[in-house]
Amino acid sequence: MQLAAEYSDVGELRRLAELGYPDAVDQLIETAAETGNMDELRRLAEAGNTTAAEQLAELTDE
């Protein structure tokens, strides 16, 4: 997971998150927010992730 995070590999982080790794979900949200990947944040928020929804709200307010 560290390599995926270091290289901002959203696909790999998404795969790990879908396998149930909570750290991967957190890293995916962080990476998406840092890179402005609104689609990924929106996807996570629509799936019920409140942290992603909060990040999305913060980024859209800016």
Tab-separated table of C-alpha atoms in Angstrom:
chain	number	residue	atom	x	y	z
A	1	MET	CA	0.000	0.000	0.000
A	2	GLN	CA	2.862	2.390	0.722
A	3	LEU	CA	4.113	2.199	-2.851
A	4	ALA	CA	0.635	2.853	-4.191
A	5	ALA	CA	0.369	5.888	-1.928
A	6	GLU	CA	3.829	7.183	-2.823
A	7	TYR	CA	3.057	6.998	-6.533
A	8	SER	CA	-0.530	8.246	-6.130
A	9	ASP	CA	-1.735	5.006	-7.713
A	10	VAL	CA	-5.460	5.594	-7.359
A	11	GLY	CA	-6.335	2.339	-9.110
A	12	GLU	CA	-4.288	0.240	-6.705
A	13	LEU	CA	-5.533	2.168	-3.682
A	14	ARG	CA	-9.109	1.668	-4.890
A	15	ARG	CA	-8.485	-2.067	-5.290
A	16	LEU	CA	-7.075	-2.334	-1.767
A	17	ALA	CA	-9.932	-0.242	-0.377
A	18	GLU	CA	-12.473	-2.527	-2.042
A	19	LEU	CA	-10.735	-5.486	-0.385
A	20	GLY	CA	-11.503	-3.875	2.962
A	21	TYR	CA	-8.223	-2.231	3.927
A	22	PRO	CA	-9.256	0.848	5.944
A	23	ASP	CA	-5.822	2.459	5.596
A	24	ALA	CA	-6.181	2.215	1.827
A	25	VAL	CA	-9.509	4.047	2.000
A	26	ASP	CA	-7.939	6.827	4.060
A	27	GLN	CA	-4.989	7.074	1.693
A	28	LEU	CA	-7.284	7.043	-1.327
A	29	ILE	CA	-9.241	9.977	0.093
A	30	GLU	CA	-6.045	11.857	0.904
A	31	THR	CA	-4.567	11.236	-2.537
A	32	ALA	CA	-7.797	12.184	-4.291
A	33	ALA	CA	-8.034	15.408	-2.293
A	34	GLU	CA	-4.385	16.307	-2.927
A	35	THR	CA	-4.688	15.711	-6.664
A	36	GLY	CA	-8.127	17.286	-7.011
A	37	ASN	CA	-9.693	14.007	-8.111
A	38	MET	CA	-13.279	15.079	-7.537
A	39	ASP	CA	-14.695	12.051	-9.352
A	40	GLU	CA	-13.004	9.681	-6.906
A	41	LEU	CA	-14.114	11.702	-3.899
A	42	ARG	CA	-17.646	11.830	-5.286
A	43	ARG	CA	-17.636	8.059	-5.864
A	44	LEU	CA	-16.517	7.421	-2.288
A	45	ALA	CA	-18.986	9.929	-0.870
A	46	GLU	CA	-21.852	8.374	-2.827
A	47	ALA	CA	-20.817	4.995	-1.393
A	48	GLY	CA	-21.386	6.442	2.081
A	49	ASN	CA	-17.900	7.533	3.109
A	50	THR	CA	-18.373	10.606	5.289
A	51	THR	CA	-14.708	11.605	5.220
A	52	ALA	CA	-14.776	11.703	1.424
A	53	ALA	CA	-17.990	13.731	1.556
A	54	GLU	CA	-16.362	16.218	3.936
A	55	GLN	CA	-13.279	16.528	1.708
A	56	LEU	CA	-15.491	17.007	-1.334
A	57	ALA	CA	-17.445	19.738	0.440
A	58	GLU	CA	-14.224	21.496	1.470
A	59	LEU	CA	-12.797	21.391	-2.035
A	60	THR	CA	-15.978	22.624	-3.685
A	61	ASP	CA	-16.216	25.533	-1.217
A	62	GLU	CA	-12.766	26.816	-2.198
